PDB file of C-alpha atoms in Angstrom:
ATOM      1  CA  UNK A 799      48.965 117.797  73.200  1.00  0.00           C
ATOM      2  CA  UNK A 800      50.303 117.893  76.768  1.00  0.00           C
ATOM      3  CA  UNK A 801      53.622 116.160  77.365  1.00  0.00           C
ATOM      4  CA  UNK A 802      53.781 113.691  80.246  1.00  0.00           C
ATOM      5  CA  UNK A 803      56.391 111.610  81.987  1.00  0.00           C
ATOM      6  CA  UNK A 804      56.245 107.835  81.443  1.00  0.00           C
ATOM      7  CA  UNK A 805      54.410 105.757  84.041  1.00  0.00           C
ATOM      8  CA  UNK A 806      57.437 104.098  85.639  1.00  0.00           C
ATOM      9  CA  UNK A 807      59.219 103.259  88.857  1.00  0.00           C
ATOM     10  CA  UNK A 808      62.877 103.852  89.736  1.00  0.00           C
ATOM     11  CA  UNK A 809      65.121 101.639  91.851  1.00  0.00           C
ATOM     12  CA  UNK A 810      68.354 102.288  93.725  1.00  0.00           C
ATOM     13  CA  UNK A 811      70.444 100.025  95.932  1.00  0.00           C
ATOM     14  CA  UNK A 812      68.117 100.587  98.913  1.00  0.00           C
ATOM     15  CA  UNK A 813      64.957 102.164  97.551  1.00  0.00           C
ATOM     16  CA  UNK A 814      62.113 101.757  95.093  1.00  0.00           C
ATOM     17  CA  UNK A 815      60.357 104.917  93.913  1.00  0.00           C
ATOM     18  CA  UNK A 816      56.954 103.880  92.603  1.00  0.00           C
ATOM     19  CA  UNK A 817      53.418 105.191  92.054  1.00  0.00           C
ATOM     20  CA  UNK A 818      51.282 105.676  95.133  1.00  0.00           C
ATOM     21  CA  UNK A 819      48.678 103.060  96.030  1.00  0.00           C
ATOM     22  CA  UNK A 820      45.880 102.817  98.576  1.00  0.00           C
ATOM     23  CA  UNK A 821      48.001 100.681 100.879  1.00  0.00           C
ATOM     24  CA  UNK A 822      50.209 103.750 101.457  1.00  0.00           C
ATOM     25  CA  UNK A 823      47.393 105.704 103.135  1.00  0.00           C
ATOM     26  CA  UNK A 824      48.140 104.894 106.830  1.00  0.00           C
ATOM     27  CA  UNK A 825      51.880 105.569 106.538  1.00  0.00           C
ATOM     28  CA  UNK A 826      51.296 108.683 104.442  1.00  0.00           C
ATOM     29  CA  UNK A 827      48.834 110.060 106.990  1.00  0.00           C
ATOM     30  CA  UNK A 828      51.303 109.538 109.827  1.00  0.00           C
ATOM     31  CA  UNK A 829      54.199 111.038 107.877  1.00  0.00           C
ATOM     32  CA  UNK A 830      52.336 114.195 106.849  1.00  0.00           C
ATOM     33  CA  UNK A 831      51.192 114.845 110.433  1.00  0.00           C
ATOM     34  CA  UNK A 832      54.771 114.915 111.715  1.00  0.00           C
ATOM     35  CA  UNK A 833      55.661 118.319 113.181  1.00  0.00           C
ATOM     36  CA  UNK A 834      58.683 118.972 110.948  1.00  0.00           C
ATOM     37  CA  UNK A 835      56.749 117.941 107.864  1.00  0.00           C
ATOM     38  CA  UNK A 836      53.891 120.242 108.842  1.00  0.00           C
ATOM     39  CA  UNK A 837      56.294 123.108 109.542  1.00  0.00           C
ATOM     40  CA  UNK A 838      57.975 123.089 106.136  1.00  0.00           C
ATOM     41  CA  UNK A 839      55.193 122.000 103.759  1.00  0.00           C
ATOM     42  CA  UNK A 840      51.916 123.526 102.677  1.00  0.00           C
ATOM     43  CA  UNK A 841      49.874 120.374 103.303  1.00  0.00           C
ATOM     44  CA  UNK A 842      46.707 120.997 105.365  1.00  0.00           C
ATOM     45  CA  UNK A 843      46.917 120.326 109.083  1.00  0.00           C
ATOM     46  CA  UNK A 844      45.798 118.087 110.547  1.00  0.00           C
ATOM     47  CA  UNK A 845      46.359 115.827 107.546  1.00  0.00           C
ATOM     48  CA  UNK A 846      43.424 113.459 107.482  1.00  0.00           C
ATOM     49  CA  UNK A 847      43.122 109.878 106.291  1.00  0.00           C
ATOM     50  CA  UNK A 848      40.689 111.087 103.622  1.00  0.00           C
ATOM     51  CA  UNK A 849      43.277 113.590 102.359  1.00  0.00           C
ATOM     52  CA  UNK A 850      45.910 110.861 102.207  1.00  0.00           C
ATOM     53  CA  UNK A 851      43.552 108.535 100.346  1.00  0.00           C
ATOM     54  CA  UNK A 852      42.638 111.266  97.859  1.00  0.00           C
ATOM     55  CA  UNK A 853      46.338 111.869  97.190  1.00  0.00           C
ATOM     56  CA  UNK A 854      47.284 108.189  96.951  1.00  0.00           C
ATOM     57  CA  UNK A 855      44.385 107.114  94.722  1.00  0.00           C
ATOM     58  CA  UNK A 856      43.668 110.198  92.609  1.00  0.00           C
ATOM     59  CA  UNK A 857      45.644 113.412  92.960  1.00  0.00           C
ATOM     60  CA  UNK A 858      49.155 111.911  92.754  1.00  0.00           C
ATOM     61  CA  UNK A 859      48.281 110.292  89.428  1.00  0.00           C
ATOM     62  CA  UNK A 860      46.912 113.591  88.107  1.00  0.00           C
ATOM     63  CA  UNK A 861      50.315 115.219  88.602  1.00  0.00           C
ATOM     64  CA  UNK A 862      51.590 112.998  85.793  1.00  0.00           C
ATOM     65  CA  UNK A 863      48.535 112.714  83.532  1.00  0.00           C
ATOM     66  CA  UNK A 864      48.021 116.487  83.511  1.00  0.00           C
ATOM     67  CA  UNK A 865      51.641 117.042  82.473  1.00  0.00           C
ATOM     68  CA  UNK A 866      52.656 118.899  85.628  1.00  0.00           C
ATOM     69  CA  UNK A 867      55.289 116.375  86.709  1.00  0.00           C
ATOM     70  CA  UNK A 868      55.320 113.027  88.490  1.00  0.00           C
ATOM     71  CA  UNK A 869      54.870 111.874  92.102  1.00  0.00           C
ATOM     72  CA  UNK A 870      56.735 108.943  93.637  1.00  0.00           C
ATOM     73  CA  UNK A 871      56.168 106.992  96.828  1.00  0.00           C
ATOM     74  CA  UNK A 872      59.655 106.207  98.166  1.00  0.00           C
ATOM     75  CA  UNK A 873      59.871 102.751  99.751  1.00  0.00           C
ATOM     76  CA  UNK A 874      62.607 100.575 101.235  1.00  0.00           C
ATOM     77  CA  UNK A 875      63.619  97.848  98.819  1.00  0.00           C
ATOM     78  CA  UNK A 876      63.791  95.130 101.487  1.00  0.00           C
ATOM     79  CA  UNK A 877      60.809  96.004 103.690  1.00  0.00           C
ATOM     80  CA  UNK A 878      58.613  97.871 101.176  1.00  0.00           C
ATOM     81  CA  UNK A 879      57.940 100.378 103.979  1.00  0.00           C
ATOM     82  CA  UNK A 880      57.085 103.942 102.915  1.00  0.00           C
ATOM     83  CA  UNK A 881      60.045 106.172 103.809  1.00  0.00           C
ATOM     84  CA  UNK A 882      59.024 109.345 101.983  1.00  0.00           C
ATOM     85  CA  UNK A 883      57.839 111.055  98.844  1.00  0.00           C
ATOM     86  CA  UNK A 884      59.486 112.767  95.887  1.00  0.00           C
ATOM     87  CA  UNK A 885      57.471 114.967  93.553  1.00  0.00           C
ATOM     88  CA  UNK A 886      58.287 116.808  90.343  1.00  0.00           C
ATOM     89  CA  UNK A 887      55.960 119.726  89.639  1.00  0.00           C
ATOM     90  CA  UNK A 888      55.737 122.947  87.620  1.00  0.00           C
ATOM     91  CA  UNK A 889      57.396 121.176  84.697  1.00  0.00           C
ATOM     92  CA  UNK A 890      58.239 123.311  81.664  1.00  0.00           C
ATOM     93  CA  UNK A 891      58.349 121.012  78.653  1.00  0.00           C
ATOM     94  CA  UNK A 892      59.754 123.663  76.336  1.00  0.00           C
ATOM     95  CA  UNK A 893      62.876 124.411  78.348  1.00  0.00           C
ATOM     96  CA  UNK A 894      62.992 120.915  79.901  1.00  0.00           C
ATOM     97  CA  UNK A 895      63.011 122.164  83.471  1.00  0.00           C
ATOM     98  CA  UNK A 896      61.108 121.061  86.583  1.00  0.00           C
ATOM     99  CA  UNK A 897      60.926 121.682  90.325  1.00  0.00           C
ATOM    100  CA  UNK A 898      61.586 118.873  92.812  1.00  0.00           C
ATOM    101  CA  UNK A 899      60.267 118.522  96.368  1.00  0.00           C
ATOM    102  CA  UNK A 900      60.475 115.736  98.904  1.00  0.00           C
ATOM    103  CA  UNK A 901      59.322 114.594 102.337  1.00  0.00           C
ATOM    104  CA  UNK A 902      61.006 112.010 104.568  1.00  0.00           C
ATOM    105  CA  UNK A 903      59.211 110.024 107.277  1.00  0.00           C
ATOM    106  CA  UNK A 904      60.403 110.894 110.805  1.00  0.00           C
ATOM    107  CA  UNK A 905      61.678 107.386 111.528  1.00  0.00           C
ATOM    108  CA  UNK A 906      63.691 107.311 108.286  1.00  0.00           C
ATOM    109  CA  UNK A 907      65.607 110.567 108.757  1.00  0.00           C
ATOM    110  CA  UNK A 908      69.368 110.408 109.053  1.00  0.00           C
ATOM    111  CA  UNK A 909      69.673 107.396 106.738  1.00  0.00           C
ATOM    112  CA  UNK A 910      70.457 109.356 103.561  1.00  0.00           C
ATOM    113  CA  UNK A 911      67.178 108.333 101.947  1.00  0.00           C
ATOM    114  CA  UNK A 912      66.263 111.887 100.897  1.00  0.00           C
ATOM    115  CA  UNK A 913      69.480 112.539  98.988  1.00  0.00           C
ATOM    116  CA  UNK A 914      69.448 109.013  97.520  1.00  0.00           C
ATOM    117  CA  UNK A 915      65.909 109.395  96.161  1.00  0.00           C
ATOM    118  CA  UNK A 916      66.397 112.976  94.916  1.00  0.00           C
ATOM    119  CA  UNK A 917      69.627 111.978  93.175  1.00  0.00           C
ATOM    120  CA  UNK A 918      67.945 108.952  91.586  1.00  0.00           C
ATOM    121  CA  UNK A 919      65.171 111.099  90.134  1.00  0.00           C
ATOM    122  CA  UNK A 920      67.661 113.689  88.885  1.00  0.00           C
ATOM    123  CA  UNK A 921      69.765 111.014  87.192  1.00  0.00           C
ATOM    124  CA  UNK A 922      66.669 109.586  85.514  1.00  0.00           C
ATOM    125  CA  UNK A 923      65.573 113.038  84.367  1.00  0.00           C
ATOM    126  CA  UNK A 924      68.914 113.921  82.843  1.00  0.00           C
ATOM    127  CA  UNK A 925      69.785 110.512  81.398  1.00  0.00           C
ATOM    128  CA  UNK A 926      66.447 109.136  80.217  1.00  0.00           C
ATOM    129  CA  UNK A 927      64.244 112.201  79.832  1.00  0.00           C
ATOM    130  CA  UNK A 928      66.966 114.567  78.536  1.00  0.00           C
ATOM    131  CA  UNK A 929      66.015 117.331  80.946  1.00  0.00           C
ATOM    132  CA  UNK A 930      68.349 120.305  81.339  1.00  0.00           C
ATOM    133  CA  UNK A 931      67.488 121.753  84.745  1.00  0.00           C
ATOM    134  CA  UNK A 932      66.056 120.732  88.124  1.00  0.00           C
ATOM    135  CA  UNK A 933      65.136 123.383  90.684  1.00  0.00           C
ATOM    136  CA  UNK A 934      64.826 122.946  94.442  1.00  0.00           C
ATOM    137  CA  UNK A 935      63.547 125.599  96.847  1.00  0.00           C
ATOM    138  CA  UNK A 936      64.229 125.434 100.575  1.00  0.00           C
ATOM    139  CA  UNK A 937      63.012 127.663 103.387  1.00  0.00           C
ATOM    140  CA  UNK A 938      65.783 129.812 104.834  1.00  0.00           C
ATOM    141  CA  UNK A 939      65.735 128.008 108.202  1.00  0.00           C
ATOM    142  CA  UNK A 940      65.272 124.494 106.842  1.00  0.00           C
ATOM    143  CA  UNK A 941      68.893 123.427 107.196  1.00  0.00           C
ATOM    144  CA  UNK A 942      68.164 119.728 106.666  1.00  0.00           C
ATOM    145  CA  UNK A 943      66.710 120.405 103.207  1.00  0.00           C
ATOM    146  CA  UNK A 944      69.675 122.625 102.384  1.00  0.00           C
ATOM    147  CA  UNK A 945      72.069 119.825 103.323  1.00  0.00           C
ATOM    148  CA  UNK A 946      70.269 117.476 100.934  1.00  0.00           C
ATOM    149  CA  UNK A 947      70.561 120.039  98.132  1.00  0.00           C
ATOM    150  CA  UNK A 948      74.292 120.387  98.738  1.00  0.00           C
ATOM    151  CA  UNK A 949      74.827 116.637  99.019  1.00  0.00           C
ATOM    152  CA  UNK A 950      73.332 115.891  95.604  1.00  0.00           C
ATOM    153  CA  UNK A 951      75.370 118.657  93.968  1.00  0.00           C
ATOM    154  CA  UNK A 952      72.892 121.542  93.713  1.00  0.00           C
ATOM    155  CA  UNK A 953      74.193 125.081  93.265  1.00  0.00           C
ATOM    156  CA  UNK A 954      72.643 127.918  95.287  1.00  0.00           C
ATOM    157  CA  UNK A 955      71.401 130.623  92.920  1.00  0.00           C
ATOM    158  CA  UNK A 956      69.930 133.211  95.253  1.00  0.00           C
ATOM    159  CA  UNK A 957      67.129 134.110  97.623  1.00  0.00           C
ATOM    160  CA  UNK A 958      63.453 134.796  97.008  1.00  0.00           C
ATOM    161  CA  UNK A 959      62.690 137.226  99.795  1.00  0.00           C
ATOM    162  CA  UNK A 960      59.552 136.754 101.885  1.00  0.00           C
ATOM    163  CA  UNK A 961      58.331 134.160  99.377  1.00  0.00           C
ATOM    164  CA  UNK A 962      57.075 131.315 101.572  1.00  0.00           C
ATOM    165  CA  UNK A 963      54.878 130.671 104.585  1.00  0.00           C
ATOM    166  CA  UNK A 964      56.230 128.172 107.101  1.00  0.00           C
ATOM    167  CA  UNK A 965      54.440 127.104 110.269  1.00  0.00           C
ATOM    168  CA  UNK A 966      55.342 127.132 113.950  1.00  0.00           C
ATOM    169  CA  UNK A 967      53.613 125.539 116.934  1.00  0.00           C
ATOM    170  CA  UNK A 968      51.683 127.871 119.219  1.00  0.00           C
ATOM    171  CA  UNK A 969      51.321 127.525 122.991  1.00  0.00           C
ATOM    172  CA  UNK A 970      47.803 126.135 122.624  1.00  0.00           C
ATOM    173  CA  UNK A 971      49.005 123.369 120.281  1.00  0.00           C
ATOM    174  CA  UNK A 972      47.863 125.021 117.070  1.00  0.00           C
ATOM    175  CA  UNK A 973      49.869 126.410 114.183  1.00  0.00           C
ATOM    176  CA  UNK A 974      50.957 129.956 113.376  1.00  0.00           C
ATOM    177  CA  UNK A 975      52.016 131.075 109.894  1.00  0.00           C
ATOM    178  CA  UNK A 976      55.497 132.602 109.586  1.00  0.00           C
ATOM    179  CA  UNK A 977      56.709 134.324 106.438  1.00  0.00           C
ATOM    180  CA  UNK A 978      60.205 133.324 105.364  1.00  0.00           C
ATOM    181  CA  UNK A 979      62.693 133.576 102.511  1.00  0.00           C
ATOM    182  CA  UNK A 980      63.287 130.770 100.018  1.00  0.00           C
ATOM    183  CA  UNK A 981      66.731 129.707  98.849  1.00  0.00           C
ATOM    184  CA  UNK A 982      66.724 128.665  95.188  1.00  0.00           C
ATOM    185  CA  UNK A 983      68.972 125.762  94.178  1.00  0.00           C
ATOM    186  CA  UNK A 984      69.534 124.327  90.717  1.00  0.00           C
ATOM    187  CA  UNK A 985      70.961 121.111  89.361  1.00  0.00           C
ATOM    188  CA  UNK A 986      72.198 120.724  85.774  1.00  0.00           C
ATOM    189  CA  UNK A 987      73.402 117.538  84.068  1.00  0.00           C
ATOM    190  CA  UNK A 988      77.070 118.537  84.413  1.00  0.00           C
ATOM    191  CA  UNK A 989      76.640 119.105  88.159  1.00  0.00           C
ATOM    192  CA  UNK A 990      76.323 115.348  88.632  1.00  0.00           C
ATOM    193  CA  UNK A 991      79.814 114.695  87.261  1.00  0.00           C
ATOM    194  CA  UNK A 992      81.791 113.176  90.097  1.00  0.00           C
ATOM    195  CA  UNK A 993      78.781 112.707  92.386  1.00  0.00           C
ATOM    196  CA  UNK A 994      79.150 109.253  94.006  1.00  0.00           C
ATOM    197  CA  UNK A 995      76.513 106.573  93.682  1.00  0.00           C
ATOM    198  CA  UNK A 996      75.518 104.311  90.855  1.00  0.00           C
ATOM    199  CA  UNK A 997      72.977 105.406  88.304  1.00  0.00           C
ATOM    200  CA  UNK A 998      69.379 104.713  89.168  1.00  0.00           C
ATOM    201  CA  UNK A 999      67.729 101.887  87.289  1.00  0.00           C
ATOM    202  CA  UNK A1000      64.378 102.592  85.675  1.00  0.00           C
ATOM    203  CA  UNK A1001      64.282  99.346  83.677  1.00  0.00           C
ATOM    204  CA  UNK A1002      61.892  96.558  84.502  1.00  0.00           C
ATOM    205  CA  UNK A1003      59.759  98.526  86.921  1.00  0.00           C
ATOM    206  CA  UNK A1004      56.921  99.685  84.702  1.00  0.00           C
ATOM    207  CA  UNK A1005      53.507 100.249  86.248  1.00  0.00           C
ATOM    208  CA  UNK A1006      50.706 100.257  83.658  1.00  0.00           C
ATOM    209  CA  UNK A1007      48.247 101.731  86.159  1.00  0.00           C
ATOM    210  CA  UNK A1008      48.794 104.192  88.987  1.00  0.00           C
ATOM    211  CA  UNK A1009      45.829 103.185  91.126  1.00  0.00           C
TER     212      UNK A1009
END
């Protein structure tokens, strides 16, 4: 029987991390078409409304039900506006390890939302799910992602050479693939000792259905 994460939502002081819903489609489409998002992710470009709807109403739920991980829509607590995404994938249930990835909307950058949401998920994983390792991989030139990794307490473990394809704008407005190295970061339960910020709250935010 495949192990799965519980169908829950996580709250912090400023954010609610919840399952995706169809109402997220317009904001998700806009966010995934941002140039920095396109440069550092493998999402298809241009990212269509149909692709966003497929993710919000079907594929994001499958991440959890198939045992691969869990996908969260990150929203502001006060406005309920979509500020980003956090996804756990490639989960190994035997060694209790998973890989984390995130995207932040262009308008929400610089507010600390990425580190707040990543830290909240890590705290939930270690405290409630008894996981032992979280892995984060950042492209060698993606300094913003590296700063998030450092801020939440990740330790750099090494470099996977020539292991990723980033994208760069061409003169005609298209995209060109660029091979790049990946920096591997890890986070263990003891790495969060002394990290500021209250523990995330996963109580009282249960969602019986994803869609």
